[in-house]
Coordinates of C-alpha atoms in Angstrom, one line a residue:
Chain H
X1 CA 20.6 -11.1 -24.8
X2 CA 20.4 -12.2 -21.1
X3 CA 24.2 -13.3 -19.5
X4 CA 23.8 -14.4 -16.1
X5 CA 27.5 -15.7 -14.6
X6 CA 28.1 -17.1 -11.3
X7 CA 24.8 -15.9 -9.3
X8 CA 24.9 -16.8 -5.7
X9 CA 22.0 -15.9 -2.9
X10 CA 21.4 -17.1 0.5
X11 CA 18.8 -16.4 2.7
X12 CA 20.5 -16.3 6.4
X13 CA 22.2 -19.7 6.1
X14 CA 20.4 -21.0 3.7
X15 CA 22.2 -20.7 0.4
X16 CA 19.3 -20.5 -2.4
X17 CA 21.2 -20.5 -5.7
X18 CA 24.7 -21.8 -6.0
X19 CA 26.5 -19.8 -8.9
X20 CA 24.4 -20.4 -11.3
X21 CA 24.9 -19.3 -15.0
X22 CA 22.5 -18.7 -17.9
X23 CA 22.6 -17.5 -21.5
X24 CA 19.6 -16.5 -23.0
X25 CA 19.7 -15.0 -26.8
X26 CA 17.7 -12.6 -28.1
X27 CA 13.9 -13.1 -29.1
X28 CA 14.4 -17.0 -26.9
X29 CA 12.0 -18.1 -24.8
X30 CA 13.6 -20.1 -21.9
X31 CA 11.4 -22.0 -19.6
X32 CA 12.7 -22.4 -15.9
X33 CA 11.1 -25.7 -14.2
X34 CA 11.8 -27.6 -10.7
X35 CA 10.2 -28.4 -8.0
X36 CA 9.2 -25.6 -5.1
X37 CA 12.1 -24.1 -3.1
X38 CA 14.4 -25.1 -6.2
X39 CA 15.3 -21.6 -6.2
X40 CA 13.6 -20.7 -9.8
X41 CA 11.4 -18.0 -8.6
X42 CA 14.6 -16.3 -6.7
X43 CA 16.5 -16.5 -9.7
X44 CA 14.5 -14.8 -12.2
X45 CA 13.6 -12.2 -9.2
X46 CA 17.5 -11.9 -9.0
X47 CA 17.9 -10.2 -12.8
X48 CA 15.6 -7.6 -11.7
X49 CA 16.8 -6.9 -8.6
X50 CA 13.8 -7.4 -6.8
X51 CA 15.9 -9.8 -4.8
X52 CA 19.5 -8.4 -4.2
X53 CA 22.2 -11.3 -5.1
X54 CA 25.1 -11.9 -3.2
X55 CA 27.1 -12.3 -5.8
X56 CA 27.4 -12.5 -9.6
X57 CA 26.8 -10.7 -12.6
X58 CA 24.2 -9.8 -14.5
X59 CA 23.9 -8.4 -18.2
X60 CA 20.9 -7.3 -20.0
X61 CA 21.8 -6.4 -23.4
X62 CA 24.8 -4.1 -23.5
X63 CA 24.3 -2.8 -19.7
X64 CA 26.4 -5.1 -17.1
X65 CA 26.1 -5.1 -13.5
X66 CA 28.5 -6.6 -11.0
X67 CA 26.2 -7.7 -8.3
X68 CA 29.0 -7.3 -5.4
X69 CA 29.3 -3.5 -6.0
X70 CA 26.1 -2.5 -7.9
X71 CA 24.3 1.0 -7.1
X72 CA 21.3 2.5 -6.9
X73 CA 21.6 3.9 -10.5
X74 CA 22.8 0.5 -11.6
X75 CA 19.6 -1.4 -10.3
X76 CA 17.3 1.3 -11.6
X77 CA 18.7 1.2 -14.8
X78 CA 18.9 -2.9 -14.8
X79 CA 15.2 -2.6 -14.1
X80 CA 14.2 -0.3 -16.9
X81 CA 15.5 -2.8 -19.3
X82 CA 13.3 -5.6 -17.8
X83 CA 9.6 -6.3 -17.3
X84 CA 7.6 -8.8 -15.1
X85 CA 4.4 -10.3 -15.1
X86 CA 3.5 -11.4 -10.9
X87 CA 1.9 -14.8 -9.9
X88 CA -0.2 -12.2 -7.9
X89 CA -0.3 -9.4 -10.9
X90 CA 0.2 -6.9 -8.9
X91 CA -1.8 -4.4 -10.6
X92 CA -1.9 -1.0 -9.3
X93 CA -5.7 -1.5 -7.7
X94 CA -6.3 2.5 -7.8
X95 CA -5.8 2.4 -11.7
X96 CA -8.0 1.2 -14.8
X97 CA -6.9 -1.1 -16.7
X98 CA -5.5 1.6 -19.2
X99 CA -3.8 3.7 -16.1
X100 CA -1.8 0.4 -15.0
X101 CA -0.7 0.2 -18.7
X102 CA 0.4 4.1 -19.2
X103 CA 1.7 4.5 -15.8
X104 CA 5.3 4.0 -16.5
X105 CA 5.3 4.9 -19.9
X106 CA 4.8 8.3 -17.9
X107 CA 6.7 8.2 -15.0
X108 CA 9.7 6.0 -16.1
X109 CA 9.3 6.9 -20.0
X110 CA 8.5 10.4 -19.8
X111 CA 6.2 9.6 -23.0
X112 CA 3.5 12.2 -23.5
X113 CA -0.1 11.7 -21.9
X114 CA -1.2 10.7 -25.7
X115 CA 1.7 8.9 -27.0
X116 CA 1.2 7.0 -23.8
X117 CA -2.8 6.7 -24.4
X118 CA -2.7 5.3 -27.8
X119 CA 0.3 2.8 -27.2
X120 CA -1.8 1.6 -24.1
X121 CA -4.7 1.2 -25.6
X122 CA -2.7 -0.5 -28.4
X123 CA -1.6 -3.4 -26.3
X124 CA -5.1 -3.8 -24.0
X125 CA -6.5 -4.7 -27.6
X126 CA -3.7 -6.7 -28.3
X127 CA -4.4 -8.7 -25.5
X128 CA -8.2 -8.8 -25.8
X129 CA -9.1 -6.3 -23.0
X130 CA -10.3 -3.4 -25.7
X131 CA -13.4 -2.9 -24.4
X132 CA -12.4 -2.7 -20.7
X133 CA -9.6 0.2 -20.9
X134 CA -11.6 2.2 -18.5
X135 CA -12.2 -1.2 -15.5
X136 CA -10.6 -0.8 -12.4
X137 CA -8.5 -4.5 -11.6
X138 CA -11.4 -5.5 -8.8
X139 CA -14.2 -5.3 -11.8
X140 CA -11.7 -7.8 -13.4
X141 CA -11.3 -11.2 -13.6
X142 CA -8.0 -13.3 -12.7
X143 CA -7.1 -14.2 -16.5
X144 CA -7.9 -10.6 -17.8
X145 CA -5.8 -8.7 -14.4
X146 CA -2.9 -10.9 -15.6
X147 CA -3.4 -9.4 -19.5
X148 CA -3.7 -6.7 -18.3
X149 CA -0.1 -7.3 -16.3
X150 CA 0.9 -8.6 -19.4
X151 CA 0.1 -5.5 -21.2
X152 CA 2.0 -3.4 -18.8
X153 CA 5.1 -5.1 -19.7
X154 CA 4.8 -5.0 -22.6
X155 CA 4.7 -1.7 -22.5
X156 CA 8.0 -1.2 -21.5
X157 CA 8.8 -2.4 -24.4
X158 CA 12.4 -4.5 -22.1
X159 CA 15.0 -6.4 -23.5
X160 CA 13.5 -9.2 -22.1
X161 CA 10.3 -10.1 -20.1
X162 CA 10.2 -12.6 -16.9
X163 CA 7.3 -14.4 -16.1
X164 CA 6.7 -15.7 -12.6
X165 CA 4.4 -18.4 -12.4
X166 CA 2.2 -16.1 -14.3
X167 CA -0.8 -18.6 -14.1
X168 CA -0.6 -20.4 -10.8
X169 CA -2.7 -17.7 -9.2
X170 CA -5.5 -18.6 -11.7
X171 CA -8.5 -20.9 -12.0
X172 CA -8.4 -23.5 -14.0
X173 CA -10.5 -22.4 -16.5
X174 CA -8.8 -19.1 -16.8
X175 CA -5.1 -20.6 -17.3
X176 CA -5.9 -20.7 -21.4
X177 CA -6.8 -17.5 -21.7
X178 CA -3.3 -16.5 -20.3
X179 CA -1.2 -18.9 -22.0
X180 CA -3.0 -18.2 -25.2
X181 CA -1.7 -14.6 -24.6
X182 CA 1.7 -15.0 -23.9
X183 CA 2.3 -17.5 -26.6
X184 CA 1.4 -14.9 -29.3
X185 CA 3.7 -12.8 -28.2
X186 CA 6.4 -15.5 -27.9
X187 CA 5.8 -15.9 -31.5
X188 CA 6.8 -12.5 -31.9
X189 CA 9.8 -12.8 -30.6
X190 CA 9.9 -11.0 -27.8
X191 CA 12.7 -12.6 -25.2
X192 CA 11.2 -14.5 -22.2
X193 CA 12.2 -16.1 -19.1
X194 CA 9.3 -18.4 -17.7
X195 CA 8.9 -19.7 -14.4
X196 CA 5.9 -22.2 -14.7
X197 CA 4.5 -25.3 -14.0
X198 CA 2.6 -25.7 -16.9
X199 CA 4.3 -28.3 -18.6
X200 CA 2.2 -28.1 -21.5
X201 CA 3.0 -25.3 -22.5
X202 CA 6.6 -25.4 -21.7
X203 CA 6.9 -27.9 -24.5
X204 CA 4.8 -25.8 -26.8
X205 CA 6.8 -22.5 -26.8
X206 CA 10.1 -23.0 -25.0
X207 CA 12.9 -22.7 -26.9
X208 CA 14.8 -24.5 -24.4
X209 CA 14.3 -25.6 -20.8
X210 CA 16.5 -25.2 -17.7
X211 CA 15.9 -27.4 -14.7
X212 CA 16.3 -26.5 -11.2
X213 CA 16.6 -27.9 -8.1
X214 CA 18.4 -27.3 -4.8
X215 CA 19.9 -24.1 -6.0
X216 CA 21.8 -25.5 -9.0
X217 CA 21.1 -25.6 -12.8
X218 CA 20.4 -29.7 -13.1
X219 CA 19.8 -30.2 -16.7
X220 CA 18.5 -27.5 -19.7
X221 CA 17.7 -28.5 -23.3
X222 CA 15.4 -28.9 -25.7
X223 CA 11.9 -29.4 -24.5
X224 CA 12.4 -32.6 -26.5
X225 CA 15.3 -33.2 -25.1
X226 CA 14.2 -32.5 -21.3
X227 CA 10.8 -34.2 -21.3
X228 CA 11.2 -37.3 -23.5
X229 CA 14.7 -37.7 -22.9
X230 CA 16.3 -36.7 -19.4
X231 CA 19.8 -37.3 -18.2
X232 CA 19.9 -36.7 -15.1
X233 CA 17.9 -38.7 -12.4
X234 CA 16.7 -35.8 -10.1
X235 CA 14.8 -34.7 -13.2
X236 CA 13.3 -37.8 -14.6
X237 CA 11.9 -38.3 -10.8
X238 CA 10.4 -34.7 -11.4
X239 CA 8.5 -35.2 -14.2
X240 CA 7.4 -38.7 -12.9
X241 CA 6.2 -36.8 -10.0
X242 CA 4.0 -33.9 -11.7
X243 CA 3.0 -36.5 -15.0
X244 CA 2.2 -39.5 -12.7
X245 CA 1.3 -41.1 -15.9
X246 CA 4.0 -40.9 -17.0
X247 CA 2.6 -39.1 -20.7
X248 CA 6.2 -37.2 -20.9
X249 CA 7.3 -40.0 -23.3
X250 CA 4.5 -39.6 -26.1
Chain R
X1 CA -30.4 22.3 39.9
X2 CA -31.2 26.1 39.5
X3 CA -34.1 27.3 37.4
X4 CA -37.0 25.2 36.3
X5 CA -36.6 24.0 32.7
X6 CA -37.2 26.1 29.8
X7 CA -37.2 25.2 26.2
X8 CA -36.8 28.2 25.3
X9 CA -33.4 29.0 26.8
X10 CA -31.8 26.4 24.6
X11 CA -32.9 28.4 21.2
X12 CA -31.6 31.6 22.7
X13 CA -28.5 29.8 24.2
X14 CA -27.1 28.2 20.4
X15 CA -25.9 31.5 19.1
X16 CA -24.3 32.5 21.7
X17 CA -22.4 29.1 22.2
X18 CA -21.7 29.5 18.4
X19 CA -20.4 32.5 19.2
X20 CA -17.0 30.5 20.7
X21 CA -17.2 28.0 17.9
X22 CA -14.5 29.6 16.2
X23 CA -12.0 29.1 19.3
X24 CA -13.0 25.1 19.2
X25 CA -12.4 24.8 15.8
X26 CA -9.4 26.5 15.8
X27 CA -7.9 24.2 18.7
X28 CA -9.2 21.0 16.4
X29 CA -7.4 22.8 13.1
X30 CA -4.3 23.4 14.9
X31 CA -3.9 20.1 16.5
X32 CA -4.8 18.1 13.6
X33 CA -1.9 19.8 12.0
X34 CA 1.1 19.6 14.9
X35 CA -0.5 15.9 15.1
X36 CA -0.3 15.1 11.5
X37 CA 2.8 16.1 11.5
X38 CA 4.2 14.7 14.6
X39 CA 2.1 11.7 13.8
X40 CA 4.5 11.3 10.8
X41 CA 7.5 11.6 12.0
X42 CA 6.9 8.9 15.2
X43 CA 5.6 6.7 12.3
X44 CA 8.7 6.5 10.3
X45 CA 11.2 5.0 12.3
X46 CA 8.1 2.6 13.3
X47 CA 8.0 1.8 9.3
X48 CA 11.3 1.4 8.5
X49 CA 12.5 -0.1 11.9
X50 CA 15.4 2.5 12.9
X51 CA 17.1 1.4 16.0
X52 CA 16.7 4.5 19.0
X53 CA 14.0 6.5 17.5
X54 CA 11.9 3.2 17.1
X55 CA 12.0 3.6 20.8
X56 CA 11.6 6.7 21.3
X57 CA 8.5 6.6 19.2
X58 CA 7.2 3.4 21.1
X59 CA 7.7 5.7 24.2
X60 CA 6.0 8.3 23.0
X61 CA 2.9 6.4 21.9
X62 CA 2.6 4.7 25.2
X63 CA 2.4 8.1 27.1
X64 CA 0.0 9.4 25.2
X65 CA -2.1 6.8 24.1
X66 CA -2.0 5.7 27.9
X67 CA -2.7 8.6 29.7
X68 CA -6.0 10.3 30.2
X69 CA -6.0 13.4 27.8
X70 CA -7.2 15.9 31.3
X71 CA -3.7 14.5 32.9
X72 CA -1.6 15.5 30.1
X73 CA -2.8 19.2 29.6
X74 CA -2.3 19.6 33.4
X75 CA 1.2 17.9 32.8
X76 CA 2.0 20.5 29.7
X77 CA 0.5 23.5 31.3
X78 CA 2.0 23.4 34.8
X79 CA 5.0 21.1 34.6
X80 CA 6.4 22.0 30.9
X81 CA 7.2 25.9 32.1
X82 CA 8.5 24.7 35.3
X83 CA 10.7 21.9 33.2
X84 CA 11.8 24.5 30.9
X85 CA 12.5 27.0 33.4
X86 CA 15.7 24.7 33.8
X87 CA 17.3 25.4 30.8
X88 CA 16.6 28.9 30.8
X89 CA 13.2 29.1 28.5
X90 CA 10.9 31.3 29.9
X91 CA 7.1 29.8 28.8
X92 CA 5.1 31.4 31.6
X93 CA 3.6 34.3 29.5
X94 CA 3.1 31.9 26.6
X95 CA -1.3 31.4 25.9
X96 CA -2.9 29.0 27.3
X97 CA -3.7 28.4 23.5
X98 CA -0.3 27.1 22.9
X99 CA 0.0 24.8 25.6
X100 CA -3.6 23.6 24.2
X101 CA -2.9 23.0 20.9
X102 CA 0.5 21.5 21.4
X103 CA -1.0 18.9 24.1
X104 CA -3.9 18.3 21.8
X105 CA -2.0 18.2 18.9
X106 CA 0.8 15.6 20.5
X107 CA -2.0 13.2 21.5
X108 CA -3.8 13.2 18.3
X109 CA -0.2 12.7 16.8
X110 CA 0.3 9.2 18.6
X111 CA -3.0 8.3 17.0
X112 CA -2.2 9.8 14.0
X113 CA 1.0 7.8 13.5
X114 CA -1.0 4.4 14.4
X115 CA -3.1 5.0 11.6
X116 CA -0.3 6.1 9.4
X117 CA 1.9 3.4 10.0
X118 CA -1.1 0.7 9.2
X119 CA -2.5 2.6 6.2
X120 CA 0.9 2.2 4.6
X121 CA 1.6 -1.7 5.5
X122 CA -2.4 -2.1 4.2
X123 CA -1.0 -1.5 0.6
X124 CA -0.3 -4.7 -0.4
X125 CA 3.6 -5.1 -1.1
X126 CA 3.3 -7.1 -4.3
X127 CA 2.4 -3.5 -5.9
X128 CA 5.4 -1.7 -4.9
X129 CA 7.4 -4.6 -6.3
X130 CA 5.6 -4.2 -9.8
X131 CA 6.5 -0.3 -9.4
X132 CA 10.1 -1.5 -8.5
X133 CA 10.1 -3.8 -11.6
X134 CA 8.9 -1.3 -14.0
X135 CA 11.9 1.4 -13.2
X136 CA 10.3 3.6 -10.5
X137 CA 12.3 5.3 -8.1
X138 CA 11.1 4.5 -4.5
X139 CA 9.4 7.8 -3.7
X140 CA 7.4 7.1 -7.4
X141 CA 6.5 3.9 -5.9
X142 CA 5.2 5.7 -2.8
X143 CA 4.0 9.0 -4.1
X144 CA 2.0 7.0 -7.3
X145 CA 1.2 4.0 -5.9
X146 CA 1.3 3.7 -1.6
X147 CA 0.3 7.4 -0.6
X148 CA -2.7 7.5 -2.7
X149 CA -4.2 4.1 -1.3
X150 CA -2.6 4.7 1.8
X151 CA -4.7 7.8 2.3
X152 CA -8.4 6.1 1.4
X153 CA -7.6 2.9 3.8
X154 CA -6.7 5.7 6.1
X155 CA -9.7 8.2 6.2
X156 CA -12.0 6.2 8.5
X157 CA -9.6 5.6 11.2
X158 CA -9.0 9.9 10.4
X159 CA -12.4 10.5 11.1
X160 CA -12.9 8.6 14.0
X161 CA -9.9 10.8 15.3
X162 CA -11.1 14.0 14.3
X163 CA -14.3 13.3 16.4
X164 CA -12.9 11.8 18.9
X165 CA -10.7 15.3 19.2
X166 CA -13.4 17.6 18.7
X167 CA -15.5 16.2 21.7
X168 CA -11.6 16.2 23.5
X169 CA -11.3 19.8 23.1
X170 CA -14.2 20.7 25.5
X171 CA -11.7 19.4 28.4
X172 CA -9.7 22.6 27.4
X173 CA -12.2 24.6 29.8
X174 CA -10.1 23.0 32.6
X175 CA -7.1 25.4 31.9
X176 CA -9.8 28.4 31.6
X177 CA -10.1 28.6 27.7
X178 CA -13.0 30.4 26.2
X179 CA -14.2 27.7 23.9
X180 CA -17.9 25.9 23.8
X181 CA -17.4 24.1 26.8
X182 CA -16.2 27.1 28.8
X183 CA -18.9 29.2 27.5
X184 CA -21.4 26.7 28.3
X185 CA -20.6 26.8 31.8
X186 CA -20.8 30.2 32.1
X187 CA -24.1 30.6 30.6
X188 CA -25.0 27.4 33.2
X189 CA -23.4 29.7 36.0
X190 CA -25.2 32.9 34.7
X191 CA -28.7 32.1 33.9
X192 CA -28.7 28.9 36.5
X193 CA -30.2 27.0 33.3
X194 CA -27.9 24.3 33.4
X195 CA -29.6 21.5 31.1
X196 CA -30.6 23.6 28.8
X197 CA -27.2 25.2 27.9
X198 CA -25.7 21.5 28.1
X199 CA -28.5 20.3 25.3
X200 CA -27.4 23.5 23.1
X201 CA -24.0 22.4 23.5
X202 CA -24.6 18.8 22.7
X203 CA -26.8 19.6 20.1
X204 CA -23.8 21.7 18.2
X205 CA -21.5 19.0 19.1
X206 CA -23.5 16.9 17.5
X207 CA -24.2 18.6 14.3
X208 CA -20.5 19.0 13.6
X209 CA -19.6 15.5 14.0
X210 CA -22.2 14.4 12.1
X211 CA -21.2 16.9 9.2
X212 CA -17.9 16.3 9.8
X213 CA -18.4 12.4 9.4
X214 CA -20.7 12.1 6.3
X215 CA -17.8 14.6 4.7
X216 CA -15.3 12.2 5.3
X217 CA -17.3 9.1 4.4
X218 CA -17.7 11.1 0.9
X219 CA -14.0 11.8 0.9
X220 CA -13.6 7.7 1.7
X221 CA -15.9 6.7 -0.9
X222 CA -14.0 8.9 -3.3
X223 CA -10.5 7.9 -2.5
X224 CA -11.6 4.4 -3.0
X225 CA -13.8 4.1 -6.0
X226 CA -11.3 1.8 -7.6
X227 CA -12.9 -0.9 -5.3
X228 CA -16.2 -2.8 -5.7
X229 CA -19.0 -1.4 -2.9
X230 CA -22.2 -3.6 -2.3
X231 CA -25.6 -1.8 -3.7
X232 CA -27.5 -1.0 -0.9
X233 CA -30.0 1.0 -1.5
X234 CA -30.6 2.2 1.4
X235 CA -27.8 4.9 1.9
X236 CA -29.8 7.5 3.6
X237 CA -28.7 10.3 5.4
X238 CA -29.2 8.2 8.8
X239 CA -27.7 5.2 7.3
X240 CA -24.2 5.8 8.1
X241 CA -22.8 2.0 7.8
X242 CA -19.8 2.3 5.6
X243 CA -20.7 0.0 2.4
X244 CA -17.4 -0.5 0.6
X245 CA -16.2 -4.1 0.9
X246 CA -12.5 -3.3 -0.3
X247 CA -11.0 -4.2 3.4
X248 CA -12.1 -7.7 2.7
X249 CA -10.1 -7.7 -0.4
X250 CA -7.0 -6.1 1.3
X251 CA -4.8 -9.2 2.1
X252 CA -3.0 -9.4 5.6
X253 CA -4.8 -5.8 6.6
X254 CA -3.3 -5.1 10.5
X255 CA -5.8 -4.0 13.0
X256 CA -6.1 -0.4 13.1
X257 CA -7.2 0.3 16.1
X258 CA -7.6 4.0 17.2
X259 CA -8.0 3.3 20.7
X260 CA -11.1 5.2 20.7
X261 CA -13.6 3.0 19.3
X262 CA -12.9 3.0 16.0
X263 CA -11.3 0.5 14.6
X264 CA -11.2 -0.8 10.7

């Protein structure tokens, strides 16, 4: 279970998220949509830490942090109970495939060099990438670096995993490969947050959908309820926008 | 210029300038070292922007990278005793050697920290954020993940500079140390068989910094096998064109320049 409550940021004077609260239960999927600079990406950056709020609080399971007087041990431990997946990947490029998996299953997990081999290797097949354990992320392609990221969290085996734009990066013909991937293990029921744009697949495994935009939660629902029928204005002009032809209403 | 030219003086000359070779090669050793490690330390508050010693260490680079090396070992050997000599330090019976190796070895630190401080901004930051998001500790992230790609984005600029000091140290004559340099003009002076004592020398010169090179291009090579290299054939011994390709795939790489020539 995710609890975020009253989540402010700014950046200089530019406020970027405007108390901003968000359930999300255990084994949900929530999909984050808006348009750029909606503040989406800063949020879900927010519940790791990765961006420091400026105020709030954030809980992850049964840990809690007050973001106006959290600590180094606080953060550390925040980020031990979550995992991300990068728009970029961000795999470590002077590890295989396998090595980018085991990495913090040894350094954060203290898991022994086998436990840690065979869980690894575990997930890379899991994610179709069993006969490249040993490829170092430049001998990779997009889609199979971000399995690979995908592997790695999880790995971690976190309360919950966030997902920024985890197939923006990609070529088109790539994107599938990905989604196919993360929607099996949404059908596990492992807890997600999703930043995306793929509306497709938004209404395919969300379990509900939060709309963003200017630093505010605007509408969340259903995907039913979000795509085919709005309430607000600010997001029916969205999805005009990115469906010009207008295809949300089946 | 003295006696007429004779092969055969170079062949008999190469011993005995290999004879000093230990006293160059100590003055590299030793300043490599003090430079590393002053290198470091100007490089840090350069990385994480600290007020003062950002200064400082913008201070320091300038003087050294902006002064001929000859000036500042006459600087360190006649004006540091005299400077100390006003708080009481007596340096005047310290070697020559130690005014060497520390002059050396601050110069080669204002390089070193160049290279340093662009090695570690080359690592792209998206991978220190995964580290973050994983649970590491900062020095995890940097020990795991920075220092080790730090280090093979850093070895060319590193052997540029540990050519570029070996060929520095025959200036070290100037203060009347014994290394090839020195002994090369000796030989010159004794013997009158100028040329033939300076081919000898460049000859050994040579071969050093051509071993010293092809080592470190192994070492490069090594440190960044996780990246894809072009297959040329045609890596001969002579061939010494670096073939990896991974700068290219390094996003928003900053010049490295060494100053010297080298530059990645």
């Amino acid at each position: 279970m995710i609890e975020l409550s009253q989540i402010s940021k700014s950046f200089g004077r530019h406020q970027v998220l405007q108390n901003i609260s968000l359930h999300v239960n255990t084994g949900e999927v929530v999909v984050i949509l808006g348009p750029s600079g909606s503040g989406k990406t800063t949020l879900l950056r927010c519940i790791n830490y990765l961006e420091k709020p400026g105020s709030g609080k954030i809980a992850v399971g049964d840990f809690q942090v007050d973001c106006s007087r959290a600590r180094r041990g606080d953060i550390l431990q925040l980020r031990r109970k979550t995992a991300m997946v990068f728009q970029q990947y961000n795999l470590f490029r002077h590890k295989t495939a396998l090595e980018n998996v085991m990495e913090a299953l040894l350094v954060v997990k203290k898991l022994p060099v086998v436990e840690a081999r065979r869980r690894s290797t575990e997930l890379l097949e899991k994610v179709g990438l069993g006969n490249k354990l040993d490829a170092y992320p430049s001998r990779l392609s997009g889609g199979q670096q971000q399995r690979v990221g995908i592997a790695r969290a999880l790995a971690l085996e976190p309360e919950v995993i966030l997902f920024d734009e985890p197939t923006s990066a990609l070529d088109p013909e790539l994107v599938g490969e990905v989604l196919e991937v993360i929607r099996a293990i949404a059908k596990e029921g492992i807890t997600m947050i999703v930043v995306t744009h793929e509306m497709g697949f938004a209404r395919d495994v969300a379990n509900r959908v939060v709309f963003m935009d200017g630093g505010v939660i605007v509408e969340e629902g259903t995907p039913d309820e979000v795509f085919q029928r709005p309430r607000e204005e600010r997001t029916k002009q969205f999805l005009r926008r990115i469906t010009p032809e207008a295809n949300y209403v089946i | 210029m003295g006696a007429p030219f004779d092969i055969g003086y170079i062949f008999s000359f190469l011993p005995k300038l290999l004879e000093t070779l230990g006293v160059t090669l100590l003055i590299v050793a030793g300043s490599l070292l003090t430079g590393l490690v002053a290198g470091f330390l100007v490089a840090l508050p350069r990385m994480y922007k600290i007020p003062v010693l950002r200064t400082l260490s913008g201070i320091y680079l300038s003087f050294f990278r902006g002064t001929p090396i000859l000036i500042q070992l006459f600087l360190f050997y006649y004006g540091l005793p005299e400077m100390l000599k006003l708080v009481g330090l007596d340096l005047t019976r310290a070697p020559v050697m130690f005014f060497v190796i520390l002059t050396y070895g601050l110069h080669t630190g204002a390089y070193a920290a160049e290279m340093i401080r662009a090695s570690v901004e080359a690592v792209d930051r998206g991978q220190v954020e995964a580290a973050y998001a994983a649970g590491m500790t900062p020095y995890q992230a940097f020990s795991r993940i920075v220092l080790p790609q730090a280090l093979g984005i850093a070895v060319p600029v590193f052997s540029n500079l540990v050519i570029a000091l070996l060929k520095d140290t025959s200036l070290a004559f100037t203060l009347g140390v014994m290394e090839m340099t020195g002994k090369a003009q000796t030989l010159g002076t004794l013997t009158q068989h100028f040329i033939e004592t300076y081919i000898a020398l460049a000859l050994i010169y040579l071969a050093i910094s051509f071993t010293l090179e092809r080592l470190l291009l192994a070492a490069e090579h090594r440190l960044t096998r996780h990246e894809i290299r072009e297959r040329s054939g045609g890596a001969t011994w002579f061939n010494l064109k670096r073939r990896s390709t991974y700068r290219s795939l390094l996003h928003n790489l900053p010049d490295v320049d060494t100053g010297k020539g080298g530059r990645i």
